[in-house]
mmCIF file of C-alpha atoms in Angstrom:
data_model
loop_
_atom_site.group_PDB
_atom_site.id
_atom_site.type_symbol
_atom_site.label_atom_id
_atom_site.label_comp_id
_atom_site.label_asym_id
_atom_site.label_seq_id
_atom_site.Cartn_x
_atom_site.Cartn_y
_atom_site.Cartn_z
ATOM 1 C CA UNK G 1 22.936 6.949 -11.503
ATOM 2 C CA UNK G 2 19.563 8.574 -11.169
ATOM 3 C CA UNK G 3 18.548 9.570 -7.653
ATOM 4 C CA UNK G 4 15.115 8.710 -6.240
ATOM 5 C CA UNK G 5 13.706 10.117 -3.005
ATOM 6 C CA UNK G 6 11.248 7.711 -1.345
ATOM 7 C CA UNK G 7 9.175 8.860 1.618
ATOM 8 C CA UNK G 8 7.840 6.216 3.978
ATOM 9 C CA UNK G 9 10.884 4.113 3.080
ATOM 10 C CA UNK G 10 10.768 2.132 6.350
ATOM 11 C CA UNK G 11 7.160 1.123 5.766
ATOM 12 C CA UNK G 12 5.690 -2.099 4.437
ATOM 13 C CA UNK G 13 5.405 -1.246 0.731
ATOM 14 C CA UNK G 14 8.255 1.269 1.032
ATOM 15 C CA UNK G 15 10.685 -1.547 1.828
ATOM 16 C CA UNK G 16 9.791 -3.398 -1.355
ATOM 17 C CA UNK G 17 10.091 -0.177 -3.391
ATOM 18 C CA UNK G 18 13.588 0.592 -2.063
ATOM 19 C CA UNK G 19 14.778 -2.976 -2.717
ATOM 20 C CA UNK G 20 13.528 -2.824 -6.308
ATOM 21 C CA UNK G 21 15.072 0.592 -6.940
ATOM 22 C CA UNK G 22 18.465 -0.547 -5.687
ATOM 23 C CA UNK G 23 18.240 -3.711 -7.773
ATOM 24 C CA UNK G 24 17.574 -1.579 -10.854
ATOM 25 C CA UNK G 25 20.631 0.592 -10.263
ATOM 26 C CA UNK G 26 19.108 3.718 -8.761
ATOM 27 C CA UNK G 27 20.611 5.798 -5.973
ATOM 28 C CA UNK G 28 17.978 5.999 -3.240
ATOM 29 C CA UNK G 29 17.346 8.469 -0.444
ATOM 30 C CA UNK G 30 14.761 7.146 1.998
ATOM 31 C CA UNK G 31 12.890 9.451 4.353
ATOM 32 C CA UNK G 32 11.036 8.145 7.400
ATOM 33 C CA UNK G 33 10.360 9.328 10.934
ATOM 34 C CA UNK G 34 9.689 5.782 12.250
ATOM 35 C CA UNK G 35 6.301 6.942 13.541
ATOM 36 C CA UNK G 36 4.527 3.700 12.633
ATOM 37 C CA UNK G 37 6.784 0.861 13.783
ATOM 38 C CA UNK G 38 9.549 2.663 15.616
ATOM 39 C CA UNK G 39 13.151 2.160 14.455
ATOM 40 C CA UNK G 40 13.479 -0.811 12.101
ATOM 41 C CA UNK G 41 16.416 -2.355 10.290
ATOM 42 C CA UNK G 42 16.286 -3.227 6.609
ATOM 43 C CA UNK G 43 18.426 -5.524 4.502
ATOM 44 C CA UNK G 44 19.622 -2.581 2.416
ATOM 45 C CA UNK G 45 20.596 -0.244 5.281
ATOM 46 C CA UNK G 46 24.302 -0.651 4.517
ATOM 47 C CA UNK G 47 23.965 -0.525 0.743
ATOM 48 C CA UNK G 48 26.320 2.229 -0.525
ATOM 49 C CA UNK G 49 23.617 3.471 -2.906
ATOM 50 C CA UNK G 50 21.107 3.967 -0.084
ATOM 51 C CA UNK G 51 20.876 6.840 2.361
ATOM 52 C CA UNK G 52 18.304 6.961 5.151
ATOM 53 C CA UNK G 53 17.217 10.380 6.376
ATOM 54 C CA UNK G 54 15.349 10.163 9.681
ATOM 55 C CA UNK G 55 13.023 13.103 9.425
ATOM 56 C CA UNK G 56 9.454 14.301 9.021
ATOM 57 C CA UNK G 57 8.036 14.621 5.525
ATOM 58 C CA UNK G 58 6.074 17.630 6.773
ATOM 59 C CA UNK G 59 9.374 19.517 7.052
ATOM 60 C CA UNK G 60 9.144 21.341 3.710
ATOM 61 C CA UNK G 61 12.628 22.822 4.020
ATOM 62 C CA UNK G 62 14.153 19.366 4.548
ATOM 63 C CA UNK G 63 12.199 17.833 1.686
ATOM 64 C CA UNK G 64 13.021 20.708 -0.682
ATOM 65 C CA UNK G 65 16.717 20.216 0.038
ATOM 66 C CA UNK G 66 16.523 16.452 -0.526
ATOM 67 C CA UNK G 67 14.644 16.948 -3.796
ATOM 68 C CA UNK G 68 17.018 19.644 -5.060
ATOM 69 C CA UNK G 69 19.217 17.078 -6.847
ATOM 70 C CA UNK G 70 16.728 14.214 -7.207
ATOM 71 C CA UNK G 71 15.458 12.863 -10.518
ATOM 72 C CA UNK G 72 12.361 11.208 -9.105
ATOM 73 C CA UNK G 73 10.194 11.500 -6.020
ATOM 74 C CA UNK G 74 8.020 8.582 -4.864
ATOM 75 C CA UNK G 75 5.605 10.129 -2.363
ATOM 76 C CA UNK G 76 4.493 7.090 -0.401
ATOM 77 C CA UNK G 77 4.548 8.341 3.211
ATOM 78 C CA UNK G 78 1.150 8.164 4.899
ATOM 79 C CA UNK G 79 -0.648 6.929 7.971
ATOM 80 C CA UNK G 80 -2.053 3.582 6.899
ATOM 81 C CA UNK G 81 -3.376 0.462 8.574
ATOM 82 C CA UNK G 82 -6.021 -2.225 8.436
ATOM 83 C CA UNK G 83 -9.782 -1.872 8.635
ATOM 84 C CA UNK G 84 -9.826 -1.326 12.429
ATOM 85 C CA UNK G 85 -7.143 1.364 11.997
ATOM 86 C CA UNK G 86 -9.494 3.214 9.617
ATOM 87 C CA UNK G 87 -12.067 3.478 12.394
ATOM 88 C CA UNK G 88 -9.743 4.094 15.337
ATOM 89 C CA UNK G 89 -7.926 6.961 13.628
ATOM 90 C CA UNK G 90 -10.591 8.270 11.262
ATOM 91 C CA UNK G 91 -9.728 11.947 11.839
ATOM 92 C CA UNK G 92 -5.935 11.525 12.025
ATOM 93 C CA UNK G 93 -5.908 9.612 8.745
ATOM 94 C CA UNK G 94 -7.592 12.546 7.069
ATOM 95 C CA UNK G 95 -5.838 15.458 8.764
ATOM 96 C CA UNK G 96 -2.317 14.058 9.024
ATOM 97 C CA UNK G 97 -2.245 12.561 5.554
ATOM 98 C CA UNK G 98 -3.435 15.866 4.086
ATOM 99 C CA UNK G 99 -0.543 17.620 5.819
ATOM 100 C CA UNK G 100 1.888 14.994 4.549
ATOM 101 C CA UNK G 101 0.808 15.214 0.906
ATOM 102 C CA UNK G 102 0.593 19.015 0.951
ATOM 103 C CA UNK G 103 4.110 19.316 2.372
ATOM 104 C CA UNK G 104 5.404 16.758 -0.119
ATOM 105 C CA UNK G 105 3.981 18.602 -3.099
ATOM 106 C CA UNK G 106 5.050 21.997 -1.735
ATOM 107 C CA UNK G 107 8.628 20.719 -1.586
ATOM 108 C CA UNK G 108 8.486 19.218 -5.073
ATOM 109 C CA UNK G 109 7.143 22.476 -6.515
ATOM 110 C CA UNK G 110 9.867 24.449 -4.736
ATOM 111 C CA UNK G 111 12.617 22.102 -5.947
ATOM 112 C CA UNK G 112 11.386 22.298 -9.526
ATOM 113 C CA UNK G 113 11.098 26.098 -9.370
ATOM 114 C CA UNK G 114 14.688 26.312 -8.113
ATOM 115 C CA UNK G 115 15.912 24.664 -11.297
ATOM 116 C CA UNK G 116 16.433 21.141 -10.016
ATOM 117 C CA UNK G 117 16.286 18.088 -12.244
ATOM 118 C CA UNK G 118 13.128 16.548 -10.749
ATOM 119 C CA UNK G 119 11.396 14.734 -13.600
ATOM 120 C CA UNK G 120 8.129 13.960 -11.861
ATOM 121 C CA UNK G 121 6.361 12.904 -8.676
ATOM 122 C CA UNK G 122 4.975 9.374 -8.352
ATOM 123 C CA UNK G 123 1.953 9.435 -6.042
ATOM 124 C CA UNK G 124 0.805 6.405 -4.069
ATOM 125 C CA UNK G 125 -2.961 6.374 -4.166
ATOM 126 C CA UNK G 126 -5.050 3.349 -3.182
ATOM 127 C CA UNK G 127 -7.710 0.943 -4.356
ATOM 128 C CA UNK G 128 -9.844 2.585 -1.663
ATOM 129 C CA UNK G 129 -10.620 5.451 -4.051
ATOM 130 C CA UNK G 130 -13.090 2.948 -5.560
ATOM 131 C CA UNK G 131 -14.657 2.227 -2.162
ATOM 132 C CA UNK G 132 -18.145 3.402 -3.201
ATOM 133 C CA UNK G 133 -18.124 2.098 -6.745
ATOM 134 C CA UNK G 134 -21.184 0.499 -8.276
ATOM 135 C CA UNK G 135 -19.380 -1.054 -11.242
ATOM 136 C CA UNK G 136 -16.721 -3.741 -11.583
ATOM 137 C CA UNK G 137 -13.973 -4.148 -12.494
ATOM 138 C CA UNK G 138 -12.873 -0.670 -11.422
ATOM 139 C CA UNK G 139 -11.031 1.018 -14.251
ATOM 140 C CA UNK G 140 -8.958 4.180 -14.317
ATOM 141 C CA UNK G 141 -11.306 7.136 -14.557
ATOM 142 C CA UNK G 142 -14.060 5.545 -12.468
ATOM 143 C CA UNK G 143 -12.745 7.384 -9.396
ATOM 144 C CA UNK G 144 -13.980 10.636 -10.957
ATOM 145 C CA UNK G 145 -17.514 9.474 -11.729
ATOM 146 C CA UNK G 146 -18.546 7.056 -8.949
ATOM 147 C CA UNK G 147 -19.651 8.316 -5.507
ATOM 148 C CA UNK G 148 -16.737 9.438 -3.303
ATOM 149 C CA UNK G 149 -15.296 7.040 -0.701
ATOM 150 C CA UNK G 150 -17.106 6.898 2.643
ATOM 151 C CA UNK G 151 -14.043 6.268 4.805
ATOM 152 C CA UNK G 152 -11.770 9.181 5.646
ATOM 153 C CA UNK G 153 -8.803 7.130 4.421
ATOM 154 C CA UNK G 154 -10.337 6.450 1.016
ATOM 155 C CA UNK G 155 -11.482 10.062 0.693
ATOM 156 C CA UNK G 156 -7.988 11.350 1.484
ATOM 157 C CA UNK G 157 -6.380 9.010 -1.043
ATOM 158 C CA UNK G 158 -8.745 10.427 -3.644
ATOM 159 C CA UNK G 159 -7.577 13.874 -2.526
ATOM 160 C CA UNK G 160 -3.974 12.776 -3.194
ATOM 161 C CA UNK G 161 -4.961 12.321 -6.833
ATOM 162 C CA UNK G 162 -6.444 15.821 -6.898
ATOM 163 C CA UNK G 163 -3.156 17.168 -5.519
ATOM 164 C CA UNK G 164 -1.355 15.499 -8.424
ATOM 165 C CA UNK G 165 -3.681 16.968 -11.031
ATOM 166 C CA UNK G 166 -3.744 20.416 -9.422
ATOM 167 C CA UNK G 167 0.054 20.639 -9.139
ATOM 168 C CA UNK G 168 0.297 19.826 -12.837
ATOM 169 C CA UNK G 169 -2.469 22.276 -13.807
ATOM 170 C CA UNK G 170 -0.941 25.199 -11.910
ATOM 171 C CA UNK G 171 2.786 24.453 -11.697
ATOM 172 C CA UNK G 172 3.316 21.908 -14.491
ATOM 173 C CA UNK G 173 4.727 19.419 -11.978
ATOM 174 C CA UNK G 174 4.656 16.091 -13.852
ATOM 175 C CA UNK G 175 3.074 13.097 -12.149
ATOM 176 C CA UNK G 176 2.187 9.442 -12.192
ATOM 177 C CA UNK G 177 -0.640 8.151 -9.977
ATOM 178 C CA UNK G 178 -0.514 4.496 -8.913
ATOM 179 C CA UNK G 179 -3.212 2.552 -7.053
ATOM 180 C CA UNK G 180 -1.935 -0.607 -5.347
ATOM 181 C CA UNK G 181 -4.476 -3.294 -4.470
ATOM 182 C CA UNK G 182 -4.189 -5.304 -1.240
ATOM 183 C CA UNK G 183 -0.455 -5.727 -0.775
ATOM 184 C CA UNK G 184 0.721 -9.044 0.656
ATOM 185 C CA UNK G 185 4.285 -9.707 1.736
ATOM 186 C CA UNK G 186 6.760 -9.746 4.593
ATOM 187 C CA UNK G 187 7.894 -6.841 6.729
ATOM 188 C CA UNK G 188 4.571 -5.730 8.178
ATOM 189 C CA UNK G 189 4.442 -5.659 11.940
ATOM 190 C CA UNK G 190 2.479 -4.341 14.889
ATOM 191 C CA UNK G 191 2.318 -0.558 14.643
ATOM 192 C CA UNK G 192 2.983 1.647 17.658
ATOM 193 C CA UNK G 193 -0.543 3.052 17.528
ATOM 194 C CA UNK G 194 -2.412 -0.149 16.767
ATOM 195 C CA UNK G 195 -5.327 -0.966 19.039
ATOM 196 C CA UNK G 196 -5.892 -4.633 19.789
ATOM 197 C CA UNK G 197 -9.199 -6.157 18.812
ATOM 198 C CA UNK G 198 -10.416 -9.620 19.743
ATOM 199 C CA UNK G 199 -11.377 -12.168 17.129
ATOM 200 C CA UNK G 200 -12.645 -15.169 18.992
ATOM 201 C CA UNK G 201 -9.940 -16.215 21.429
ATOM 202 C CA UNK G 202 -7.132 -14.329 19.637
ATOM 203 C CA UNK G 203 -6.188 -10.665 20.084
ATOM 204 C CA UNK G 204 -4.966 -8.968 16.914
ATOM 205 C CA UNK G 205 -3.514 -5.541 16.307
ATOM 206 C CA UNK G 206 -3.376 -5.127 12.523
ATOM 207 C CA UNK G 207 -6.708 -6.267 11.020
ATOM 208 C CA UNK G 208 -5.189 -6.954 7.629
ATOM 209 C CA UNK G 209 -6.890 -10.087 6.459
ATOM 210 C CA UNK G 210 -3.911 -12.217 5.333
ATOM 211 C CA UNK G 211 -1.642 -11.809 8.399
ATOM 212 C CA UNK G 212 -4.657 -11.953 10.710
ATOM 213 C CA UNK G 213 -5.891 -15.259 9.324
ATOM 214 C CA UNK G 214 -2.379 -16.713 9.368
ATOM 215 C CA UNK G 215 -1.931 -15.669 13.000
ATOM 216 C CA UNK G 216 -5.230 -17.144 14.128
ATOM 217 C CA UNK G 217 -4.597 -20.479 12.445
ATOM 218 C CA UNK G 218 -1.019 -20.666 13.725
ATOM 219 C CA UNK G 219 -2.321 -19.954 17.226
ATOM 220 C CA UNK G 220 -4.761 -22.844 16.954
ATOM 221 C CA UNK G 221 -8.056 -21.072 16.503
ATOM 222 C CA UNK G 222 -10.703 -23.606 15.454
ATOM 223 C CA UNK G 223 -13.377 -22.830 14.351
ATOM 224 C CA UNK G 224 -11.795 -19.923 12.501
ATOM 225 C CA UNK G 225 -13.304 -16.441 12.896
ATOM 226 C CA UNK G 226 -13.646 -14.255 9.805
ATOM 227 C CA UNK G 227 -15.199 -10.826 9.411
ATOM 228 C CA UNK G 228 -18.525 -10.662 7.604
ATOM 229 C CA UNK G 229 -20.043 -13.207 5.294
ATOM 230 C CA UNK G 230 -16.774 -14.271 3.699
ATOM 231 C CA UNK G 231 -17.862 -13.384 0.172
ATOM 232 C CA UNK G 232 -15.856 -10.126 0.113
ATOM 233 C CA UNK G 233 -13.623 -10.171 -2.980
ATOM 234 C CA UNK G 234 -10.033 -8.903 -2.937
ATOM 235 C CA UNK G 235 -7.081 -9.062 -5.323
ATOM 236 C CA UNK G 236 -4.118 -9.939 -3.117
ATOM 237 C CA UNK G 237 -1.001 -8.562 -4.796
ATOM 238 C CA UNK G 238 2.560 -9.455 -3.876
ATOM 239 C CA UNK G 239 4.643 -6.566 -2.548
ATOM 240 C CA UNK G 240 7.485 -7.441 -4.914
ATOM 241 C CA UNK G 241 5.130 -7.224 -7.890
ATOM 242 C CA UNK G 242 3.788 -3.866 -6.724
ATOM 243 C CA UNK G 243 7.325 -2.523 -6.387
ATOM 244 C CA UNK G 244 8.206 -3.792 -9.846
ATOM 245 C CA UNK G 245 5.249 -1.931 -11.340
ATOM 246 C CA UNK G 246 6.027 1.228 -9.381
ATOM 247 C CA UNK G 247 9.679 1.302 -10.459
ATOM 248 C CA UNK G 248 8.800 0.394 -14.052
ATOM 249 C CA UNK G 249 6.532 3.446 -14.213
ATOM 250 C CA UNK G 250 9.315 5.883 -13.256
ATOM 251 C CA UNK G 251 10.964 6.047 -16.672
ATOM 252 C CA UNK G 252 8.195 4.708 -18.902
ATOM 253 C CA UNK G 253 6.966 7.430 -21.273
ATOM 254 C CA UNK G 254 3.398 6.128 -21.139
ATOM 255 C CA UNK G 255 3.315 6.720 -17.376
ATOM 256 C CA UNK G 256 3.916 10.465 -17.635
ATOM 257 C CA UNK G 257 0.857 12.388 -16.404
ATOM 258 C CA UNK G 258 -1.105 9.152 -16.271
ATOM 259 C CA UNK G 259 -2.689 6.866 -13.675
ATOM 260 C CA UNK G 260 -2.710 3.093 -13.253
ATOM 261 C CA UNK G 261 -4.201 0.338 -11.144
ATOM 262 C CA UNK G 262 -1.323 -1.872 -9.967
ATOM 263 C CA UNK G 263 -2.724 -5.278 -9.066
ATOM 264 C CA UNK G 264 -2.925 -8.957 -9.772
ATOM 265 C CA UNK G 265 -5.719 -9.994 -12.088
ATOM 266 C CA UNK G 266 -6.646 -12.855 -9.712
ATOM 267 C CA UNK G 267 -9.443 -12.350 -7.193
ATOM 268 C CA UNK G 268 -10.379 -14.425 -4.142
ATOM 269 C CA UNK G 269 -13.174 -14.292 -1.617
ATOM 270 C CA UNK G 270 -12.234 -14.189 2.061
ATOM 271 C CA UNK G 271 -13.673 -17.692 2.437
ATOM 272 C CA UNK G 272 -11.430 -18.946 -0.378
ATOM 273 C CA UNK G 273 -8.450 -17.171 1.172
ATOM 274 C CA UNK G 274 -9.158 -18.752 4.555
ATOM 275 C CA UNK G 275 -9.343 -22.176 2.962
ATOM 276 C CA UNK G 276 -6.034 -21.798 1.152
ATOM 277 C CA UNK G 277 -4.222 -20.575 4.286
ATOM 278 C CA UNK G 278 -5.845 -23.289 6.413
ATOM 279 C CA UNK G 279 -4.659 -26.044 4.095
ATOM 280 C CA UNK G 280 -1.160 -24.515 3.872
ATOM 281 C CA UNK G 281 -0.811 -24.622 7.651
ATOM 282 C CA UNK G 282 -2.938 -27.615 8.675
ATOM 283 C CA UNK G 283 -2.339 -29.813 5.659
ATOM 284 C CA UNK G 284 -4.844 -31.324 3.207
ATOM 285 C CA UNK G 285 -7.974 -33.016 4.458
ATOM 286 C CA UNK G 286 -8.319 -31.156 7.767
ATOM 287 C CA UNK G 287 -11.888 -29.766 7.859
ATOM 288 C CA UNK G 288 -12.276 -25.993 8.120
ATOM 289 C CA UNK G 289 -15.095 -24.564 10.213
ATOM 290 C CA UNK G 290 -15.876 -20.843 10.095
ATOM 291 C CA UNK G 291 -17.536 -18.398 12.478
ATOM 292 C CA UNK G 292 -18.725 -15.158 10.902
ATOM 293 C CA UNK G 293 -18.116 -12.121 13.099
ATOM 294 C CA UNK G 294 -19.824 -8.812 12.411
ATOM 295 C CA UNK G 295 -17.864 -6.840 9.840
ATOM 296 C CA UNK G 296 -16.707 -3.229 9.978
ATOM 297 C CA UNK G 297 -18.683 -0.400 8.419
ATOM 298 C CA UNK G 298 -16.107 0.293 5.695
ATOM 299 C CA UNK G 299 -15.325 -3.335 4.847
ATOM 300 C CA UNK G 300 -15.865 -2.996 1.098
ATOM 301 C CA UNK G 301 -17.582 -6.057 -0.340
ATOM 302 C CA UNK G 302 -15.924 -6.045 -3.749
ATOM 303 C CA UNK G 303 -12.597 -4.474 -4.694
ATOM 304 C CA UNK G 304 -11.927 -5.682 -8.226
ATOM 305 C CA UNK G 305 -9.494 -3.833 -10.499
ATOM 306 C CA UNK G 306 -9.284 -3.547 -14.231
ATOM 307 C CA UNK G 307 -5.570 -4.156 -14.872
ATOM 308 C CA UNK G 308 -5.610 -3.879 -18.657
ATOM 309 C CA UNK G 309 -4.279 -0.309 -18.826
ATOM 310 C CA UNK G 310 -1.061 -1.146 -16.941
ATOM 311 C CA UNK G 311 -0.616 -4.242 -19.110
ATOM 312 C CA UNK G 312 -1.287 -2.482 -22.411
ATOM 313 C CA UNK G 313 0.650 0.758 -21.792
ATOM 314 C CA UNK G 314 3.405 -0.294 -19.379
ATOM 315 C CA UNK G 315 3.716 -3.981 -20.157
ATOM 316 C CA UNK G 316 3.192 -4.685 -16.443
ATOM 317 C CA UNK G 317 1.516 -7.740 -14.970
ATOM 318 C CA UNK G 318 1.531 -8.905 -11.343
ATOM 319 C CA UNK G 319 2.328 -12.577 -11.782
ATOM 320 C CA UNK G 320 2.909 -13.975 -8.275
ATOM 321 C CA UNK G 321 0.168 -16.393 -7.226
ATOM 322 C CA UNK G 322 -1.470 -16.223 -3.811
ATOM 323 C CA UNK G 323 -0.185 -19.680 -2.902
ATOM 324 C CA UNK G 324 3.395 -18.595 -3.589
ATOM 325 C CA UNK G 325 2.969 -15.412 -1.542
ATOM 326 C CA UNK G 326 1.741 -17.493 1.387
ATOM 327 C CA UNK G 327 4.761 -19.803 1.173
ATOM 328 C CA UNK G 328 6.859 -16.724 1.987
ATOM 329 C CA UNK G 329 4.476 -14.989 4.372
ATOM 330 C CA UNK G 330 3.462 -17.875 6.662
ATOM 331 C CA UNK G 331 7.005 -18.714 7.912
ATOM 332 C CA UNK G 332 7.734 -15.011 8.314
ATOM 333 C CA UNK G 333 4.626 -14.488 10.476
ATOM 334 C CA UNK G 334 5.399 -17.624 12.480
ATOM 335 C CA UNK G 335 8.799 -16.179 13.290
ATOM 336 C CA UNK G 336 7.324 -12.727 14.007
ATOM 337 C CA UNK G 337 4.872 -14.292 16.491
ATOM 338 C CA UNK G 338 7.738 -15.970 18.352
ATOM 339 C CA UNK G 339 9.627 -12.642 18.451
ATOM 340 C CA UNK G 340 6.545 -10.682 19.526
ATOM 341 C CA UNK G 341 6.738 -8.193 16.649
ATOM 342 C CA UNK G 342 3.307 -8.874 15.182
#
């Protein structure tokens, strides 16, 4: 069995990654300090092929030891949140995430130098590297030629990609860079550091558009408040699909020292999204009325990926439709509301 170290394993996307790795027969070591949600339980906690190490990724000595006999390293730990989180923690997102990625790469370089069997590092970037783009769809390579992201989060994710390239240039540390687009799924909850914002008569703590809209509709908000004009375009991608693409890239020869957008090809405006969720919860024929609240500064109007490279080179496509994602997410959020975890 090949061993994979996954940082941020207790996080939202991290949970999907670990599940997919275990399903594919990998031995997994997860590393998390529970700084976002506090201690959480996962369905795979008692899986004999999974080991959880409660620790800080910034501990280079710890990470070097864990990577000493690992075949792969998925560096996914980071401070991350919704659009309000980007503004509330603008400095921390930059400073802390730089420390996290630097420590991660330091440990990987040290493990490789010591003669370990580490094949490569898989870096979790973000669609936010295309935040300032002036061309769509965003294709791999655009991040190097369009203006840099304006948000500290997007700028730091672009820096993650520079870490990957620099570690290869100087230390020949192999890499794959992956850019997920707008993950949707279950497992996300109120973070310890989230600051509540009010949207109409509902207080929210995450400001991720799908769970926020579901919460507001479940709580009876009518008319429904949305941020901005509603014509913002996003490609909502199922967490299970993202994990499948991430794990597929580990062993694929075309992924070595390469970068990929990992996303569904289907785009929706926020207004369309609101309508689909509304009908799922309220039933057909119930009229939807919208109120447009002022948007955030870094609420990108169009985030549209070119997904042809991942399809052509990896054979990967994100196939789960938005409607099917919502059939899973809506009951989960309804239960999370009753338990007070969201």
